[in-house]
Amino acid sequence: MTQTHLRLTTWIAFADFFTAISLFMFYNYAVQRTKVILIEKPVKDFATELHKQLEVNKVPHEWDPRQSWLTLPADWFLFERGKWEIRDRDKVRVLANCLIAALHRSQSNDKANKQPEFRFYLMIRGHADARPMTVITNMELSKRRSHALEDALIEYGVSAPEFQVSSQGVGDTEPKVDNCADSSSLAGRPFRMPPCPNGLYASDEQLSPNRRIELRFGVFAAK
């Protein structure tokens, strides 16, 4: 075999090797992408059904159809300023019934379409505004509020095996509106991080979007 033939054979071998690697990577990506799509669909279907249930029961909430989570105003549960005790547990019962009804409806649709039923992961994320606290921090307040809601929902039947529930507090780290009074109306300007200039915070009403509970969902098992 001449050196030219040897080099040609070597290059062909390398080309075949890299082609095989590329095909494997593409196949692996396609498989993983299919898994993501299969997981995203039941989650979004469930979020859509929950949105319908909340509307029927007149529960105030925000929902973006592109996302798989919903947002509730923390004040709806009548959390008093600086407190984490739920003052209106009937509203938690309504929320729990909506979650359970949405699960049953989405599972019925899965059966009708011959799709597997899923068990869901529910993450309760608590948010607070940035006004200074005296006893505990805003972060700790949001943690206690989300945990209080977690305990209450479990009491009303939002629990294993259908739901795996956990809670998280993020404090004032993800504001929806500016916490500071002098910059809250400036369009396109980045939010100022507390403390606010001269200690001037936006009003309680203006800051209500920052006091919220997010319900985020995922799939942790298929039946």
PDB file of C-alpha atoms in Angstrom:
ATOM      1  CA  MET A   1       0.000   0.000   0.000  1.00  0.00           C
ATOM      2  CA  THR A   2       1.448   3.372  -0.996  1.00  0.00           C
ATOM      3  CA  GLN A   3       1.695   6.312   1.410  1.00  0.00           C
ATOM      4  CA  THR A   4      -1.007   8.101  -0.589  1.00  0.00           C
ATOM      5  CA  HIS A   5      -3.383   5.164  -0.204  1.00  0.00           C
ATOM      6  CA  LEU A   6      -2.514   4.940   3.488  1.00  0.00           C
ATOM      7  CA  ARG A   7      -3.276   8.615   4.064  1.00  0.00           C
ATOM      8  CA  LEU A   8      -6.530   8.322   2.128  1.00  0.00           C
ATOM      9  CA  THR A   9      -7.579   5.271   4.162  1.00  0.00           C
ATOM     10  CA  THR A  10      -6.722   7.084   7.394  1.00  0.00           C
ATOM     11  CA  TRP A  11      -8.778  10.153   6.447  1.00  0.00           C
ATOM     12  CA  ILE A  12     -11.743   7.974   5.493  1.00  0.00           C
ATOM     13  CA  ALA A  13     -11.500   6.200   8.858  1.00  0.00           C
ATOM     14  CA  PHE A  14     -11.449   9.543  10.692  1.00  0.00           C
ATOM     15  CA  ALA A  15     -14.390  10.793   8.633  1.00  0.00           C
ATOM     16  CA  ASP A  16     -16.392   7.665   9.422  1.00  0.00           C
ATOM     17  CA  PHE A  17     -15.531   8.022  13.110  1.00  0.00           C
ATOM     18  CA  PHE A  18     -16.634  11.650  13.344  1.00  0.00           C
ATOM     19  CA  THR A  19     -19.749  10.920  11.286  1.00  0.00           C
ATOM     20  CA  ALA A  20     -20.682   8.165  13.737  1.00  0.00           C
ATOM     21  CA  ILE A  21     -20.067  10.499  16.704  1.00  0.00           C
ATOM     22  CA  SER A  22     -22.190  13.233  15.096  1.00  0.00           C
ATOM     23  CA  LEU A  23     -25.039  10.816  14.395  1.00  0.00           C
ATOM     24  CA  PHE A  24     -24.904   9.534  17.968  1.00  0.00           C
ATOM     25  CA  MET A  25     -24.978  13.078  19.391  1.00  0.00           C
ATOM     26  CA  PHE A  26     -27.872  14.028  17.123  1.00  0.00           C
ATOM     27  CA  TYR A  27     -29.792  10.902  18.130  1.00  0.00           C
ATOM     28  CA  ASN A  28     -29.132  11.566  21.807  1.00  0.00           C
ATOM     29  CA  TYR A  29     -30.298  15.179  21.421  1.00  0.00           C
ATOM     30  CA  ALA A  30     -33.445  14.029  19.620  1.00  0.00           C
ATOM     31  CA  VAL A  31     -34.231  11.527  22.383  1.00  0.00           C
ATOM     32  CA  GLN A  32     -33.670  14.093  25.130  1.00  0.00           C
ATOM     33  CA  ARG A  33     -35.737  16.683  23.247  1.00  0.00           C
ATOM     34  CA  THR A  34     -38.556  14.174  22.898  1.00  0.00           C
ATOM     35  CA  LYS A  35     -38.416  13.511  26.640  1.00  0.00           C
ATOM     36  CA  VAL A  36     -38.617  17.257  27.332  1.00  0.00           C
ATOM     37  CA  ILE A  37     -41.635  17.622  25.047  1.00  0.00           C
ATOM     38  CA  LEU A  38     -43.336  14.625  26.665  1.00  0.00           C
ATOM     39  CA  ILE A  39     -42.744  16.165  30.110  1.00  0.00           C
ATOM     40  CA  GLU A  40     -43.732  19.707  29.118  1.00  0.00           C
ATOM     41  CA  LYS A  41     -47.085  18.686  27.659  1.00  0.00           C
ATOM     42  CA  PRO A  42     -48.714  17.205  30.805  1.00  0.00           C
ATOM     43  CA  VAL A  43     -47.362  20.085  32.894  1.00  0.00           C
ATOM     44  CA  LYS A  44     -48.796  22.728  30.570  1.00  0.00           C
ATOM     45  CA  ASP A  45     -52.033  20.785  30.225  1.00  0.00           C
ATOM     46  CA  PHE A  46     -52.322  20.694  34.014  1.00  0.00           C
ATOM     47  CA  ALA A  47     -51.532  24.415  34.343  1.00  0.00           C
ATOM     48  CA  THR A  48     -54.178  25.191  31.708  1.00  0.00           C
ATOM     49  CA  GLU A  49     -56.773  23.132  33.572  1.00  0.00           C
ATOM     50  CA  LEU A  50     -55.835  24.762  36.887  1.00  0.00           C
ATOM     51  CA  HIS A  51     -56.266  28.194  35.308  1.00  0.00           C
ATOM     52  CA  LYS A  52     -59.803  27.188  34.286  1.00  0.00           C
ATOM     53  CA  GLN A  53     -60.604  25.909  37.774  1.00  0.00           C
ATOM     54  CA  LEU A  54     -59.316  29.094  39.408  1.00  0.00           C
ATOM     55  CA  GLU A  55     -61.396  31.229  37.056  1.00  0.00           C
ATOM     56  CA  VAL A  56     -64.563  29.239  37.813  1.00  0.00           C
ATOM     57  CA  ASN A  57     -63.942  29.653  41.550  1.00  0.00           C
ATOM     58  CA  LYS A  58     -63.088  33.359  41.174  1.00  0.00           C
ATOM     59  CA  VAL A  59     -59.588  32.985  42.558  1.00  0.00           C
ATOM     60  CA  PRO A  60     -57.461  35.987  41.505  1.00  0.00           C
ATOM     61  CA  HIS A  61     -54.345  34.866  39.670  1.00  0.00           C
ATOM     62  CA  GLU A  62     -52.003  35.555  36.791  1.00  0.00           C
ATOM     63  CA  TRP A  63     -51.159  32.978  34.162  1.00  0.00           C
ATOM     64  CA  ASP A  64     -49.097  33.101  31.003  1.00  0.00           C
ATOM     65  CA  PRO A  65     -50.051  30.207  28.672  1.00  0.00           C
ATOM     66  CA  ARG A  66     -46.398  29.952  27.640  1.00  0.00           C
ATOM     67  CA  GLN A  67     -45.398  29.107  31.205  1.00  0.00           C
ATOM     68  CA  SER A  68     -46.217  26.188  33.477  1.00  0.00           C
ATOM     69  CA  TRP A  69     -46.787  28.208  36.639  1.00  0.00           C
ATOM     70  CA  LEU A  70     -49.426  30.532  38.064  1.00  0.00           C
ATOM     71  CA  THR A  71     -49.153  33.490  40.426  1.00  0.00           C
ATOM     72  CA  LEU A  72     -51.493  34.319  43.319  1.00  0.00           C
ATOM     73  CA  PRO A  73     -51.498  37.577  45.299  1.00  0.00           C
ATOM     74  CA  ALA A  74     -50.178  36.861  48.789  1.00  0.00           C
ATOM     75  CA  ASP A  75     -52.698  39.343  50.188  1.00  0.00           C
ATOM     76  CA  TRP A  76     -55.511  37.087  48.933  1.00  0.00           C
ATOM     77  CA  PHE A  77     -54.739  34.728  51.823  1.00  0.00           C
ATOM     78  CA  LEU A  78     -54.927  37.748  54.149  1.00  0.00           C
ATOM     79  CA  PHE A  79     -51.334  37.617  55.292  1.00  0.00           C
ATOM     80  CA  GLU A  80     -51.066  40.666  57.524  1.00  0.00           C
ATOM     81  CA  ARG A  81     -48.063  42.954  57.200  1.00  0.00           C
ATOM     82  CA  GLY A  82     -45.015  41.185  58.564  1.00  0.00           C
ATOM     83  CA  LYS A  83     -47.043  38.059  59.428  1.00  0.00           C
ATOM     84  CA  TRP A  84     -47.038  34.551  57.987  1.00  0.00           C
ATOM     85  CA  GLU A  85     -50.172  33.070  59.536  1.00  0.00           C
ATOM     86  CA  ILE A  86     -52.893  32.349  56.962  1.00  0.00           C
ATOM     87  CA  ARG A  87     -55.954  34.255  58.127  1.00  0.00           C
ATOM     88  CA  ASP A  88     -58.501  32.774  55.710  1.00  0.00           C
ATOM     89  CA  ARG A  89     -58.066  29.005  55.483  1.00  0.00           C
ATOM     90  CA  ASP A  90     -61.293  28.679  53.492  1.00  0.00           C
ATOM     91  CA  LYS A  91     -59.422  30.253  50.585  1.00  0.00           C
ATOM     92  CA  VAL A  92     -56.689  27.649  50.932  1.00  0.00           C
ATOM     93  CA  ARG A  93     -59.378  24.963  50.835  1.00  0.00           C
ATOM     94  CA  VAL A  94     -60.711  26.481  47.594  1.00  0.00           C
ATOM     95  CA  LEU A  95     -57.194  26.490  46.127  1.00  0.00           C
ATOM     96  CA  ALA A  96     -56.649  22.880  47.191  1.00  0.00           C
ATOM     97  CA  ASN A  97     -59.935  21.821  45.595  1.00  0.00           C
ATOM     98  CA  CYS A  98     -58.905  23.574  42.368  1.00  0.00           C
ATOM     99  CA  LEU A  99     -55.561  21.757  42.329  1.00  0.00           C
ATOM    100  CA  ILE A 100     -57.181  18.373  42.909  1.00  0.00           C
ATOM    101  CA  ALA A 101     -59.931  19.018  40.348  1.00  0.00           C
ATOM    102  CA  ALA A 102     -57.352  20.121  37.758  1.00  0.00           C
ATOM    103  CA  LEU A 103     -55.395  16.927  38.388  1.00  0.00           C
ATOM    104  CA  HIS A 104     -58.454  14.720  37.925  1.00  0.00           C
ATOM    105  CA  ARG A 105     -59.569  16.561  34.791  1.00  0.00           C
ATOM    106  CA  SER A 106     -56.136  16.430  33.176  1.00  0.00           C
ATOM    107  CA  GLN A 107     -55.815  12.724  34.045  1.00  0.00           C
ATOM    108  CA  SER A 108     -59.238  12.035  32.519  1.00  0.00           C
ATOM    109  CA  ASN A 109     -58.060  13.736  29.335  1.00  0.00           C
ATOM    110  CA  ASP A 110     -54.897  11.609  29.390  1.00  0.00           C
ATOM    111  CA  LYS A 111     -56.975   8.440  29.628  1.00  0.00           C
ATOM    112  CA  ALA A 112     -59.223   9.577  26.769  1.00  0.00           C
ATOM    113  CA  ASN A 113     -56.152  10.229  24.614  1.00  0.00           C
ATOM    114  CA  LYS A 114     -54.451   7.016  25.789  1.00  0.00           C
ATOM    115  CA  GLN A 115     -51.627   8.950  27.426  1.00  0.00           C
ATOM    116  CA  PRO A 116     -49.866   7.962  30.675  1.00  0.00           C
ATOM    117  CA  GLU A 117     -50.999   9.628  33.896  1.00  0.00           C
ATOM    118  CA  PHE A 118     -48.419  11.684  35.758  1.00  0.00           C
ATOM    119  CA  ARG A 119     -47.740  12.626  39.333  1.00  0.00           C
ATOM    120  CA  PHE A 120     -46.841  16.272  39.778  1.00  0.00           C
ATOM    121  CA  TYR A 121     -44.216  18.224  41.652  1.00  0.00           C
ATOM    122  CA  LEU A 122     -45.600  21.426  43.189  1.00  0.00           C
ATOM    123  CA  MET A 123     -43.163  24.140  44.213  1.00  0.00           C
ATOM    124  CA  ILE A 124     -44.633  27.005  46.285  1.00  0.00           C
ATOM    125  CA  ARG A 125     -42.449  30.114  45.926  1.00  0.00           C
ATOM    126  CA  GLY A 126     -43.040  33.021  48.282  1.00  0.00           C
ATOM    127  CA  HIS A 127     -42.160  36.618  47.372  1.00  0.00           C
ATOM    128  CA  ALA A 128     -42.054  39.778  49.509  1.00  0.00           C
ATOM    129  CA  ASP A 129     -41.623  43.473  48.860  1.00  0.00           C
ATOM    130  CA  ALA A 130     -38.445  45.222  50.006  1.00  0.00           C
ATOM    131  CA  ARG A 131     -39.754  47.437  52.796  1.00  0.00           C
ATOM    132  CA  PRO A 132     -37.612  46.934  55.908  1.00  0.00           C
ATOM    133  CA  MET A 133     -38.834  44.474  58.524  1.00  0.00           C
ATOM    134  CA  THR A 134     -38.317  44.838  62.265  1.00  0.00           C
ATOM    135  CA  VAL A 135     -38.495  41.265  63.597  1.00  0.00           C
ATOM    136  CA  ILE A 136     -37.427  39.030  60.701  1.00  0.00           C
ATOM    137  CA  THR A 137     -35.980  39.595  57.234  1.00  0.00           C
ATOM    138  CA  ASN A 138     -38.052  39.771  54.049  1.00  0.00           C
ATOM    139  CA  MET A 139     -36.393  36.538  52.951  1.00  0.00           C
ATOM    140  CA  GLU A 140     -37.407  34.759  56.141  1.00  0.00           C
ATOM    141  CA  LEU A 141     -40.936  36.144  55.881  1.00  0.00           C
ATOM    142  CA  SER A 142     -41.347  34.769  52.357  1.00  0.00           C
ATOM    143  CA  LYS A 143     -40.019  31.377  53.492  1.00  0.00           C
ATOM    144  CA  ARG A 144     -42.456  31.199  56.391  1.00  0.00           C
ATOM    145  CA  ARG A 145     -45.401  32.219  54.222  1.00  0.00           C
ATOM    146  CA  SER A 146     -44.671  29.655  51.531  1.00  0.00           C
ATOM    147  CA  HIS A 147     -44.149  26.967  54.166  1.00  0.00           C
ATOM    148  CA  ALA A 148     -47.427  27.889  55.889  1.00  0.00           C
ATOM    149  CA  LEU A 149     -49.254  27.484  52.578  1.00  0.00           C
ATOM    150  CA  GLU A 150     -47.473  24.178  51.938  1.00  0.00           C
ATOM    151  CA  ASP A 151     -48.649  22.794  55.300  1.00  0.00           C
ATOM    152  CA  ALA A 152     -52.209  24.026  54.745  1.00  0.00           C
ATOM    153  CA  LEU A 153     -52.482  22.536  51.245  1.00  0.00           C
ATOM    154  CA  ILE A 154     -51.208  19.187  52.494  1.00  0.00           C
ATOM    155  CA  GLU A 155     -53.891  19.243  55.193  1.00  0.00           C
ATOM    156  CA  TYR A 156     -56.513  19.706  52.471  1.00  0.00           C
ATOM    157  CA  GLY A 157     -55.295  16.734  50.459  1.00  0.00           C
ATOM    158  CA  VAL A 158     -52.706  18.206  48.082  1.00  0.00           C
ATOM    159  CA  SER A 159     -50.142  15.568  48.971  1.00  0.00           C
ATOM    160  CA  ALA A 160     -48.499  12.320  47.931  1.00  0.00           C
ATOM    161  CA  PRO A 161     -48.891  10.243  45.914  1.00  0.00           C
ATOM    162  CA  GLU A 162     -50.481  12.658  43.398  1.00  0.00           C
ATOM    163  CA  PHE A 163     -48.481  15.727  44.461  1.00  0.00           C
ATOM    164  CA  GLN A 164     -44.973  16.091  45.823  1.00  0.00           C
ATOM    165  CA  VAL A 165     -45.077  19.489  47.552  1.00  0.00           C
ATOM    166  CA  SER A 166     -42.215  21.736  48.656  1.00  0.00           C
ATOM    167  CA  SER A 167     -41.792  25.429  49.386  1.00  0.00           C
ATOM    168  CA  GLN A 168     -39.194  28.118  48.858  1.00  0.00           C
ATOM    169  CA  GLY A 169     -38.830  31.756  49.839  1.00  0.00           C
ATOM    170  CA  VAL A 170     -37.033  34.216  47.581  1.00  0.00           C
ATOM    171  CA  GLY A 171     -37.721  37.396  49.557  1.00  0.00           C
ATOM    172  CA  ASP A 172     -37.468  40.623  47.563  1.00  0.00           C
ATOM    173  CA  THR A 173     -34.947  39.298  45.035  1.00  0.00           C
ATOM    174  CA  GLU A 174     -37.401  38.986  42.115  1.00  0.00           C
ATOM    175  CA  PRO A 175     -39.534  42.176  42.133  1.00  0.00           C
ATOM    176  CA  LYS A 176     -42.196  42.719  39.493  1.00  0.00           C
ATOM    177  CA  VAL A 177     -42.373  46.469  40.169  1.00  0.00           C
ATOM    178  CA  ASP A 178     -39.820  48.900  41.549  1.00  0.00           C
ATOM    179  CA  ASN A 179     -39.757  49.048  45.339  1.00  0.00           C
ATOM    180  CA  CYS A 180     -38.575  52.648  45.404  1.00  0.00           C
ATOM    181  CA  ALA A 181     -40.986  55.556  45.166  1.00  0.00           C
ATOM    182  CA  ASP A 182     -38.806  57.911  43.126  1.00  0.00           C
ATOM    183  CA  SER A 183     -38.149  55.480  40.277  1.00  0.00           C
ATOM    184  CA  SER A 184     -41.277  53.350  40.100  1.00  0.00           C
ATOM    185  CA  SER A 185     -42.673  55.323  37.160  1.00  0.00           C
ATOM    186  CA  LEU A 186     -39.507  55.482  35.044  1.00  0.00           C
ATOM    187  CA  ALA A 187     -40.131  53.252  32.028  1.00  0.00           C
ATOM    188  CA  GLY A 188     -37.221  51.073  30.962  1.00  0.00           C
ATOM    189  CA  ARG A 189     -35.072  51.908  33.977  1.00  0.00           C
ATOM    190  CA  PRO A 190     -33.642  48.971  35.939  1.00  0.00           C
ATOM    191  CA  PHE A 191     -35.157  48.471  39.379  1.00  0.00           C
ATOM    192  CA  ARG A 192     -33.175  49.978  42.194  1.00  0.00           C
ATOM    193  CA  MET A 193     -32.047  47.574  44.868  1.00  0.00           C
ATOM    194  CA  PRO A 194     -32.990  48.510  48.431  1.00  0.00           C
ATOM    195  CA  PRO A 195     -32.418  50.496  50.501  1.00  0.00           C
ATOM    196  CA  CYS A 196     -34.283  53.141  48.545  1.00  0.00           C
ATOM    197  CA  PRO A 197     -32.921  56.713  48.302  1.00  0.00           C
ATOM    198  CA  ASN A 198     -33.945  58.727  51.352  1.00  0.00           C
ATOM    199  CA  GLY A 199     -35.815  55.669  52.598  1.00  0.00           C
ATOM    200  CA  LEU A 200     -38.699  56.387  50.241  1.00  0.00           C
ATOM    201  CA  TYR A 201     -40.489  53.188  49.231  1.00  0.00           C
ATOM    202  CA  ALA A 202     -43.476  52.878  46.943  1.00  0.00           C
ATOM    203  CA  SER A 203     -46.898  52.637  48.572  1.00  0.00           C
ATOM    204  CA  ASP A 204     -48.379  49.435  49.939  1.00  0.00           C
ATOM    205  CA  GLU A 205     -50.794  49.273  47.015  1.00  0.00           C
ATOM    206  CA  GLN A 206     -48.053  49.854  44.430  1.00  0.00           C
ATOM    207  CA  LEU A 207     -45.944  47.095  45.932  1.00  0.00           C
ATOM    208  CA  SER A 208     -48.719  44.498  46.015  1.00  0.00           C
ATOM    209  CA  PRO A 209     -47.419  42.753  42.812  1.00  0.00           C
ATOM    210  CA  ASN A 210     -44.177  42.019  44.675  1.00  0.00           C
ATOM    211  CA  ARG A 211     -46.063  40.237  47.472  1.00  0.00           C
ATOM    212  CA  ARG A 212     -47.115  37.067  45.727  1.00  0.00           C
ATOM    213  CA  ILE A 213     -47.159  33.290  45.755  1.00  0.00           C
ATOM    214  CA  GLU A 214     -46.013  31.346  42.704  1.00  0.00           C
ATOM    215  CA  LEU A 215     -47.179  27.813  42.040  1.00  0.00           C
ATOM    216  CA  ARG A 216     -44.710  26.051  39.782  1.00  0.00           C
ATOM    217  CA  PHE A 217     -45.190  22.529  38.481  1.00  0.00           C
ATOM    218  CA  GLY A 218     -43.165  19.645  37.181  1.00  0.00           C
ATOM    219  CA  VAL A 219     -43.507  15.918  36.622  1.00  0.00           C
ATOM    220  CA  PHE A 220     -41.747  13.513  38.945  1.00  0.00           C
ATOM    221  CA  ALA A 221     -43.344  10.183  38.020  1.00  0.00           C
ATOM    222  CA  ALA A 222     -45.721   8.524  35.601  1.00  0.00           C
ATOM    223  CA  LYS A 223     -48.370   6.108  36.786  1.00  0.00           C
TER     224      LYS A 223
END
